[in-house]
PDB file of C-alpha atoms in Angstrom:
ATOM      1  CA  MET A   1      -1.330  12.613-131.210  1.00  0.00           C
ATOM      2  CA  ALA A   2      -3.312   9.875-129.468  1.00  0.00           C
ATOM      3  CA  CYS A   3      -1.880   6.353-129.383  1.00  0.00           C
ATOM      4  CA  LEU A   4      -4.221   3.806-130.954  1.00  0.00           C
ATOM      5  CA  ARG A   5      -4.478   0.124-130.225  1.00  0.00           C
ATOM      6  CA  PRO A   6      -4.260  -2.112-133.280  1.00  0.00           C
ATOM      7  CA  PHE A   7      -7.447  -3.820-134.409  1.00  0.00           C
ATOM      8  CA  ARG A   8      -7.551  -7.466-133.568  1.00  0.00           C
ATOM      9  CA  SER A   9      -9.680  -9.695-135.637  1.00  0.00           C
ATOM     10  CA  GLY A  10     -12.103 -11.874-133.852  1.00  0.00           C
ATOM     11  CA  VAL A  11     -12.936  -9.264-131.230  1.00  0.00           C
ATOM     12  CA  THR A  12     -16.501  -8.202-131.312  1.00  0.00           C
ATOM     13  CA  GLY A  13     -17.443  -4.582-131.337  1.00  0.00           C
ATOM     14  CA  VAL A  14     -16.365  -1.542-133.241  1.00  0.00           C
ATOM     15  CA  SER A  15     -12.679  -0.836-133.826  1.00  0.00           C
ATOM     16  CA  PRO A  16     -11.307   2.150-131.924  1.00  0.00           C
ATOM     17  CA  VAL A  17      -9.550   3.182-135.104  1.00  0.00           C
ATOM     18  CA  GLU A  18     -12.876   3.606-136.800  1.00  0.00           C
ATOM     19  CA  HIS A  19     -13.978   6.149-134.132  1.00  0.00           C
ATOM     20  CA  GLY A  20     -10.607   7.943-133.962  1.00  0.00           C
ATOM     21  CA  ARG A  21     -10.262   7.157-130.246  1.00  0.00           C
ATOM     22  CA  GLY A  22      -7.505   5.525-128.217  1.00  0.00           C
ATOM     23  CA  ARG A  23      -5.840   5.608-124.862  1.00  0.00           C
ATOM     24  CA  PRO A  24      -3.769   8.748-123.951  1.00  0.00           C
ATOM     25  CA  CYS A  25      -0.101   8.856-124.831  1.00  0.00           C
ATOM     26  CA  PRO A  26       2.328   8.808-121.850  1.00  0.00           C
ATOM     27  CA  GLN A  27       4.385  11.620-123.476  1.00  0.00           C
ATOM     28  CA  LYS A  28       1.360  13.885-123.428  1.00  0.00           C
ATOM     29  CA  ASN A  29       0.797  13.307-119.722  1.00  0.00           C
ATOM     30  CA  LEU A  30       4.439  14.080-118.991  1.00  0.00           C
ATOM     31  CA  ARG A  31       4.276  17.304-121.003  1.00  0.00           C
ATOM     32  CA  SER A  32       1.176  18.494-119.152  1.00  0.00           C
ATOM     33  CA  ALA A  33       2.791  17.718-115.808  1.00  0.00           C
ATOM     34  CA  CYS A  34       5.895  19.746-116.757  1.00  0.00           C
ATOM     35  CA  VAL A  35       3.782  22.744-117.790  1.00  0.00           C
ATOM     36  CA  THR A  36       1.800  22.576-114.524  1.00  0.00           C
ATOM     37  CA  LEU A  37       4.980  22.317-112.451  1.00  0.00           C
ATOM     38  CA  LEU A  38       6.539  25.280-114.273  1.00  0.00           C
ATOM     39  CA  ALA A  39       3.431  27.390-113.650  1.00  0.00           C
ATOM     40  CA  LEU A  40       3.542  26.532-109.940  1.00  0.00           C
ATOM     41  CA  LEU A  41       7.216  27.529-109.745  1.00  0.00           C
ATOM     42  CA  ILE A  42       6.475  30.880-111.393  1.00  0.00           C
ATOM     43  CA  LEU A  43       3.573  31.566-109.043  1.00  0.00           C
ATOM     44  CA  ALA A  44       5.703  30.618-106.045  1.00  0.00           C
ATOM     45  CA  GLY A  45       8.207  33.328-107.018  1.00  0.00           C
ATOM     46  CA  CYS A  46       5.535  36.063-106.881  1.00  0.00           C
ATOM     47  CA  ARG A  47       5.630  36.838-103.178  1.00  0.00           C
ATOM     48  CA  GLN A  48       4.094  39.804-101.413  1.00  0.00           C
ATOM     49  CA  ASP A  49       7.588  41.090-100.657  1.00  0.00           C
ATOM     50  CA  MET A  50       7.771  42.380-104.211  1.00  0.00           C
ATOM     51  CA  HIS A  51       4.889  44.729-103.438  1.00  0.00           C
ATOM     52  CA  ASP A  52       5.717  45.503 -99.823  1.00  0.00           C
ATOM     53  CA  GLN A  53       9.507  45.786 -99.861  1.00  0.00           C
ATOM     54  CA  PRO A  54      11.437  46.294 -96.615  1.00  0.00           C
ATOM     55  CA  ARG A  55      12.020  50.014 -96.099  1.00  0.00           C
ATOM     56  CA  PHE A  56      12.031  52.753 -93.478  1.00  0.00           C
ATOM     57  CA  LYS A  57       9.499  55.538 -93.353  1.00  0.00           C
ATOM     58  CA  PRO A  58      10.919  59.090 -93.097  1.00  0.00           C
ATOM     59  CA  LEU A  59      12.348  59.788 -89.613  1.00  0.00           C
ATOM     60  CA  ALA A  60      11.470  56.257 -88.476  1.00  0.00           C
ATOM     61  CA  LYS A  61      13.457  54.502 -85.753  1.00  0.00           C
ATOM     62  CA  SER A  62      16.046  51.903 -86.757  1.00  0.00           C
ATOM     63  CA  ASP A  63      17.714  49.413 -84.440  1.00  0.00           C
ATOM     64  CA  PHE A  64      20.407  48.743 -87.032  1.00  0.00           C
ATOM     65  CA  TYR A  65      22.377  51.930 -86.275  1.00  0.00           C
ATOM     66  CA  ALA A  66      23.773  52.988 -82.921  1.00  0.00           C
ATOM     67  CA  ASP A  67      22.031  56.383 -83.030  1.00  0.00           C
ATOM     68  CA  LEU A  68      18.690  54.669 -83.871  1.00  0.00           C
ATOM     69  CA  ARG A  69      18.172  56.931 -86.916  1.00  0.00           C
ATOM     70  CA  SER A  70      17.130  55.365 -90.204  1.00  0.00           C
ATOM     71  CA  ALA A  71      17.972  58.525 -92.185  1.00  0.00           C
ATOM     72  CA  ARG A  72      21.720  58.831 -92.566  1.00  0.00           C
ATOM     73  CA  SER A  73      23.691  62.038 -92.924  1.00  0.00           C
ATOM     74  CA  PRO A  74      25.604  62.582 -96.195  1.00  0.00           C
ATOM     75  CA  VAL A  75      29.195  61.476 -96.211  1.00  0.00           C
ATOM     76  CA  GLU A  76      31.403  64.299 -94.975  1.00  0.00           C
ATOM     77  CA  GLY A  77      32.856  66.365 -97.794  1.00  0.00           C
ATOM     78  CA  THR A  78      30.347  65.221-100.410  1.00  0.00           C
ATOM     79  CA  VAL A  79      27.686  67.265-102.225  1.00  0.00           C
ATOM     80  CA  ALA A  80      24.521  65.761-103.630  1.00  0.00           C
ATOM     81  CA  ARG A  81      23.890  66.161-107.325  1.00  0.00           C
ATOM     82  CA  GLY A  82      22.192  69.498-108.061  1.00  0.00           C
ATOM     83  CA  GLN A  83      23.061  70.965-104.638  1.00  0.00           C
ATOM     84  CA  LEU A  84      26.407  72.612-105.415  1.00  0.00           C
ATOM     85  CA  HIS A  85      25.299  76.203-104.743  1.00  0.00           C
ATOM     86  CA  GLU A  86      28.561  78.058-105.321  1.00  0.00           C
ATOM     87  CA  ASP A  87      26.817  81.333-106.266  1.00  0.00           C
ATOM     88  CA  THR A  88      25.386  82.192-102.846  1.00  0.00           C
ATOM     89  CA  TYR A  89      23.566  85.325-104.009  1.00  0.00           C
ATOM     90  CA  PHE A  90      21.824  83.466-106.839  1.00  0.00           C
ATOM     91  CA  TYR A  91      20.371  80.929-104.393  1.00  0.00           C
ATOM     92  CA  THR A  92      19.659  83.202-101.406  1.00  0.00           C
ATOM     93  CA  GLY A  93      19.265  86.764-102.683  1.00  0.00           C
ATOM     94  CA  LYS A  94      21.521  87.920 -99.837  1.00  0.00           C
ATOM     95  CA  VAL A  95      24.875  89.640 -99.621  1.00  0.00           C
ATOM     96  CA  GLY A  96      26.079  88.509 -96.228  1.00  0.00           C
ATOM     97  CA  GLU A  97      23.052  88.844 -93.956  1.00  0.00           C
ATOM     98  CA  ASN A  98      21.238  91.525 -95.966  1.00  0.00           C
ATOM     99  CA  PRO A  99      19.226  91.252 -99.192  1.00  0.00           C
ATOM    100  CA  GLY A 100      21.052  92.507-102.273  1.00  0.00           C
ATOM    101  CA  ASP A 101      19.669  94.928-104.818  1.00  0.00           C
ATOM    102  CA  TYR A 102      20.842  93.643-108.191  1.00  0.00           C
ATOM    103  CA  MET A 103      19.934  90.892-110.630  1.00  0.00           C
ATOM    104  CA  PRO A 104      22.369  87.968-110.883  1.00  0.00           C
ATOM    105  CA  PHE A 105      21.950  87.907-114.683  1.00  0.00           C
ATOM    106  CA  PRO A 106      20.977  90.449-117.368  1.00  0.00           C
ATOM    107  CA  VAL A 107      17.289  91.318-117.674  1.00  0.00           C
ATOM    108  CA  THR A 108      16.126  90.719-121.238  1.00  0.00           C
ATOM    109  CA  GLN A 109      12.744  90.594-122.911  1.00  0.00           C
ATOM    110  CA  GLU A 110      12.759  86.817-122.535  1.00  0.00           C
ATOM    111  CA  VAL A 111      13.440  87.143-118.796  1.00  0.00           C
ATOM    112  CA  LEU A 112      10.492  89.506-118.328  1.00  0.00           C
ATOM    113  CA  GLU A 113       8.196  87.291-120.388  1.00  0.00           C
ATOM    114  CA  ARG A 114       9.199  84.279-118.316  1.00  0.00           C
ATOM    115  CA  GLY A 115       8.677  86.279-115.135  1.00  0.00           C
ATOM    116  CA  ARG A 116       5.219  87.394-116.233  1.00  0.00           C
ATOM    117  CA  GLU A 117       4.257  83.808-117.089  1.00  0.00           C
ATOM    118  CA  ARG A 118       5.424  82.432-113.711  1.00  0.00           C
ATOM    119  CA  PHE A 119       3.920  85.403-111.864  1.00  0.00           C
ATOM    120  CA  ASP A 120       0.533  84.825-113.478  1.00  0.00           C
ATOM    121  CA  ILE A 121       0.647  81.155-112.451  1.00  0.00           C
ATOM    122  CA  TYR A 122       1.895  81.351-108.866  1.00  0.00           C
ATOM    123  CA  CYS A 123       1.396  84.933-107.659  1.00  0.00           C
ATOM    124  CA  THR A 124      -1.790  86.342-109.150  1.00  0.00           C
ATOM    125  CA  PRO A 125      -4.199  84.266-107.002  1.00  0.00           C
ATOM    126  CA  CYS A 126      -3.177  86.491-104.063  1.00  0.00           C
ATOM    127  CA  HIS A 127      -1.381  89.510-105.523  1.00  0.00           C
ATOM    128  CA  SER A 128      -3.536  89.970-108.683  1.00  0.00           C
ATOM    129  CA  ARG A 129      -2.131  90.574-112.149  1.00  0.00           C
ATOM    130  CA  VAL A 130      -1.204  94.186-111.379  1.00  0.00           C
ATOM    131  CA  GLY A 131       0.284  93.420-107.968  1.00  0.00           C
ATOM    132  CA  ASP A 132      -2.163  95.449-105.869  1.00  0.00           C
ATOM    133  CA  GLY A 133      -2.915  92.538-103.506  1.00  0.00           C
ATOM    134  CA  ASN A 134      -6.512  92.086-104.616  1.00  0.00           C
ATOM    135  CA  GLY A 135      -6.252  88.589-106.065  1.00  0.00           C
ATOM    136  CA  MET A 136      -9.112  86.204-106.605  1.00  0.00           C
ATOM    137  CA  ILE A 137      -8.683  84.196-103.385  1.00  0.00           C
ATOM    138  CA  VAL A 138      -8.460  87.475-101.445  1.00  0.00           C
ATOM    139  CA  GLN A 139     -11.859  88.344-102.869  1.00  0.00           C
ATOM    140  CA  ARG A 140     -13.040  85.007-101.469  1.00  0.00           C
ATOM    141  CA  GLY A 141     -12.034  85.869 -97.910  1.00  0.00           C
ATOM    142  CA  PHE A 142      -8.319  85.038 -97.631  1.00  0.00           C
ATOM    143  CA  GLN A 143      -5.867  87.436 -96.020  1.00  0.00           C
ATOM    144  CA  ARG A 144      -4.866  90.274 -98.311  1.00  0.00           C
ATOM    145  CA  PRO A 145      -1.129  90.703 -98.998  1.00  0.00           C
ATOM    146  CA  PRO A 146       0.399  94.194 -99.188  1.00  0.00           C
ATOM    147  CA  SER A 147       0.410  95.949-102.525  1.00  0.00           C
ATOM    148  CA  TYR A 148       3.679  96.027-104.436  1.00  0.00           C
ATOM    149  CA  HIS A 149       2.998  99.710-105.104  1.00  0.00           C
ATOM    150  CA  THR A 150       3.363 100.872-101.517  1.00  0.00           C
ATOM    151  CA  GLU A 151       6.319 103.094-100.705  1.00  0.00           C
ATOM    152  CA  ARG A 152       7.949 100.397 -98.575  1.00  0.00           C
ATOM    153  CA  LEU A 153       7.924  97.706-101.261  1.00  0.00           C
ATOM    154  CA  ARG A 154       8.847 100.072-104.091  1.00  0.00           C
ATOM    155  CA  LYS A 155      12.035 100.833-102.158  1.00  0.00           C
ATOM    156  CA  ALA A 156      12.658  97.213-101.116  1.00  0.00           C
ATOM    157  CA  PRO A 157      15.814  95.627-102.620  1.00  0.00           C
ATOM    158  CA  LEU A 158      15.400  92.955-105.265  1.00  0.00           C
ATOM    159  CA  GLY A 159      16.883  90.284-103.035  1.00  0.00           C
ATOM    160  CA  TYR A 160      14.080  90.857-100.538  1.00  0.00           C
ATOM    161  CA  PHE A 161      11.443  89.574-102.979  1.00  0.00           C
ATOM    162  CA  PHE A 162      13.602  86.563-103.804  1.00  0.00           C
ATOM    163  CA  GLU A 163      14.079  85.796-100.113  1.00  0.00           C
ATOM    164  CA  VAL A 164      10.337  85.979 -99.425  1.00  0.00           C
ATOM    165  CA  MET A 165       9.584  83.608-102.296  1.00  0.00           C
ATOM    166  CA  THR A 166      12.280  81.231-101.071  1.00  0.00           C
ATOM    167  CA  GLU A 167      11.539  81.201 -97.349  1.00  0.00           C
ATOM    168  CA  GLY A 168       7.963  82.491 -97.140  1.00  0.00           C
ATOM    169  CA  PHE A 169       6.721  85.402 -95.038  1.00  0.00           C
ATOM    170  CA  GLY A 170       3.680  85.686 -92.773  1.00  0.00           C
ATOM    171  CA  ALA A 171       0.733  83.879 -94.341  1.00  0.00           C
ATOM    172  CA  MET A 172       2.694  83.282 -97.551  1.00  0.00           C
ATOM    173  CA  PRO A 173       4.371  79.849 -97.694  1.00  0.00           C
ATOM    174  CA  SER A 174       7.707  79.086 -99.319  1.00  0.00           C
ATOM    175  CA  TYR A 175       7.620  78.575-103.094  1.00  0.00           C
ATOM    176  CA  ALA A 176      11.112  77.083-103.284  1.00  0.00           C
ATOM    177  CA  GLU A 177       9.734  73.668-104.246  1.00  0.00           C
ATOM    178  CA  GLN A 178       7.385  74.958-106.942  1.00  0.00           C
ATOM    179  CA  VAL A 179       9.562  77.662-108.520  1.00  0.00           C
ATOM    180  CA  PRO A 180      13.255  77.083-109.417  1.00  0.00           C
ATOM    181  CA  PRO A 181      15.784  79.810-108.431  1.00  0.00           C
ATOM    182  CA  ARG A 182      16.119  81.290-111.928  1.00  0.00           C
ATOM    183  CA  ASP A 183      12.350  81.536-112.323  1.00  0.00           C
ATOM    184  CA  ARG A 184      12.173  83.279-108.937  1.00  0.00           C
ATOM    185  CA  TRP A 185      14.606  85.898-110.209  1.00  0.00           C
ATOM    186  CA  CYS A 186      12.537  86.276-113.391  1.00  0.00           C
ATOM    187  CA  ILE A 187       9.498  86.950-111.195  1.00  0.00           C
ATOM    188  CA  VAL A 188      11.532  89.503-109.215  1.00  0.00           C
ATOM    189  CA  ALA A 189      12.370  91.348-112.448  1.00  0.00           C
ATOM    190  CA  TYR A 190       8.712  91.325-113.471  1.00  0.00           C
ATOM    191  CA  ILE A 191       7.605  92.637-110.056  1.00  0.00           C
ATOM    192  CA  ARG A 192       9.967  95.579-110.493  1.00  0.00           C
ATOM    193  CA  ALA A 193       8.524  96.144-113.970  1.00  0.00           C
ATOM    194  CA  LEU A 194       5.013  96.163-112.466  1.00  0.00           C
ATOM    195  CA  GLN A 195       6.110  98.741-109.917  1.00  0.00           C
ATOM    196  CA  LEU A 196       7.638 100.952-112.600  1.00  0.00           C
ATOM    197  CA  SER A 197       4.500 100.661-114.710  1.00  0.00           C
ATOM    198  CA  GLN A 198       2.484 102.287-111.909  1.00  0.00           C
ATOM    199  CA  ASN A 199       5.011 104.719-110.475  1.00  0.00           C
ATOM    200  CA  ALA A 200       7.582 105.508-113.155  1.00  0.00           C
ATOM    201  CA  THR A 201       8.860 109.057-113.443  1.00  0.00           C
ATOM    202  CA  GLN A 202       9.166 110.951-116.709  1.00  0.00           C
ATOM    203  CA  ALA A 203      12.948 110.711-116.493  1.00  0.00           C
ATOM    204  CA  GLU A 204      12.796 106.920-116.156  1.00  0.00           C
ATOM    205  CA  THR A 205      10.699 106.635-119.338  1.00  0.00           C
ATOM    206  CA  GLY A 206      13.074 108.633-121.527  1.00  0.00           C
ATOM    207  CA  ALA A 207      11.328 111.988-120.930  1.00  0.00           C
ATOM    208  CA  GLN A 208       8.088 110.708-122.469  1.00  0.00           C
ATOM    209  CA  GLU A 209       4.861 112.194-121.168  1.00  0.00           C
ATOM    210  CA  ILE A 210       3.143 110.252-118.355  1.00  0.00           C
ATOM    211  CA  PRO A 211       0.479 109.199-119.001  1.00  0.00           C
ATOM    212  CA  SER A 212       1.232 109.030-122.685  1.00  0.00           C
ATOM    213  CA  VAL A 213      -0.968 110.930-125.152  1.00  0.00           C
ATOM    214  CA  PRO A 214      -3.510 108.622-126.794  1.00  0.00           C
ATOM    215  CA  PRO A 215      -3.047 108.205-130.565  1.00  0.00           C
ATOM    216  CA  GLN A 216      -5.237 110.225-132.914  1.00  0.00           C
ATOM    217  CA  PHE A 217      -6.629 108.944-136.189  1.00  0.00           C
ATOM    218  CA  GLU A 218      -7.913 110.627-139.331  1.00  0.00           C
ATOM    219  CA  GLU A 219      -9.869 107.484-140.127  1.00  0.00           C
ATOM    220  CA  PRO A 220     -10.735 105.047-137.323  1.00  0.00           C
ATOM    221  CA  GLY A 221     -10.792 102.159-139.762  1.00  0.00           C
ATOM    222  CA  SER A 222     -13.183  99.266-139.963  1.00  0.00           C
ATOM    223  CA  GLY A 223     -12.837  95.583-139.581  1.00  0.00           C
ATOM    224  CA  ALA A 224     -11.572  95.383-143.159  1.00  0.00           C
ATOM    225  CA  THR A 225      -9.348  98.508-143.219  1.00  0.00           C
ATOM    226  CA  LEU A 226      -6.587  99.750-140.935  1.00  0.00           C
ATOM    227  CA  PRO A 227      -6.918 103.079-139.070  1.00  0.00           C
ATOM    228  CA  VAL A 228      -5.142 106.094-140.538  1.00  0.00           C
ATOM    229  CA  PRO A 229      -3.135 107.983-137.881  1.00  0.00           C
ATOM    230  CA  VAL A 230      -2.902 111.754-137.876  1.00  0.00           C
ATOM    231  CA  PRO A 231       0.524 112.941-139.111  1.00  0.00           C
ATOM    232  CA  LYS A 232       2.881 113.851-136.266  1.00  0.00           C
ATOM    233  CA  SER A 233       3.194 117.471-137.393  1.00  0.00           C
ATOM    234  CA  SER A 234      -0.575 117.962-137.293  1.00  0.00           C
ATOM    235  CA  ALA A 235      -0.877 116.251-133.939  1.00  0.00           C
ATOM    236  CA  MET A 236       1.854 118.444-132.449  1.00  0.00           C
ATOM    237  CA  GLY A 237       0.136 121.564-133.775  1.00  0.00           C
ATOM    238  CA  GLU A 238      -3.123 120.583-132.124  1.00  0.00           C
ATOM    239  CA  THR A 239      -1.477 119.955-128.744  1.00  0.00           C
ATOM    240  CA  GLY A 240       0.618 123.093-128.914  1.00  0.00           C
ATOM    241  CA  GLU A 241       3.922 121.278-128.590  1.00  0.00           C
ATOM    242  CA  ASP A 242       5.242 122.904-131.799  1.00  0.00           C
ATOM    243  CA  GLN A 243       5.183 126.256-130.027  1.00  0.00           C
ATOM    244  CA  LYS A 244       8.043 125.176-127.710  1.00  0.00           C
TER     245      LYS A 244
END
């Protein structure tokens, strides 16, 4: 609040009180000075070092260490979090120096569905959805990968596909960063399922006919009604299988 001078009688002119004016209060000036000083102190603390902190770029030289390397080796005997790979086969797909031919965990419906999902995301651009090597980017001029349905790859061990995804092969880069190890194994299981879908024997399908006989219907049905299949006995009579 402004400090006002008292009105003195006998002084000509209008009283400052009547106009609501007076000289500034010393306390107000002191308060403004404190606020300004505090703001300057805060701004002085915001240095560029907060944005450009001292650091070393990867593989940069450092004069601090005797070997001049800024990147330091892990302490001997320690393992970084998430890098304890006790199951060697799970992380490499190899038994010794050779690729293994078994899955490190049971293959379930969920595993195959996960493998199909990851395969469609990462593999189909080159290998196509059926694995014949005629993916979309191949149709745009990129190098064509071999088909999964060749004799060589149908006989390849499962660990071979995992190793190729992990380390890369030829024009194919490594997918170790994009696809975790378990998802790579799920893709391996799905690749084998793709191969069986194109080259399965009658014995491998439970003695079912390959290709399977298309279903027959008495009524094809409409959009509002379901189709009515032909009874199995009638269908077998028409195909002659009841004569066996």
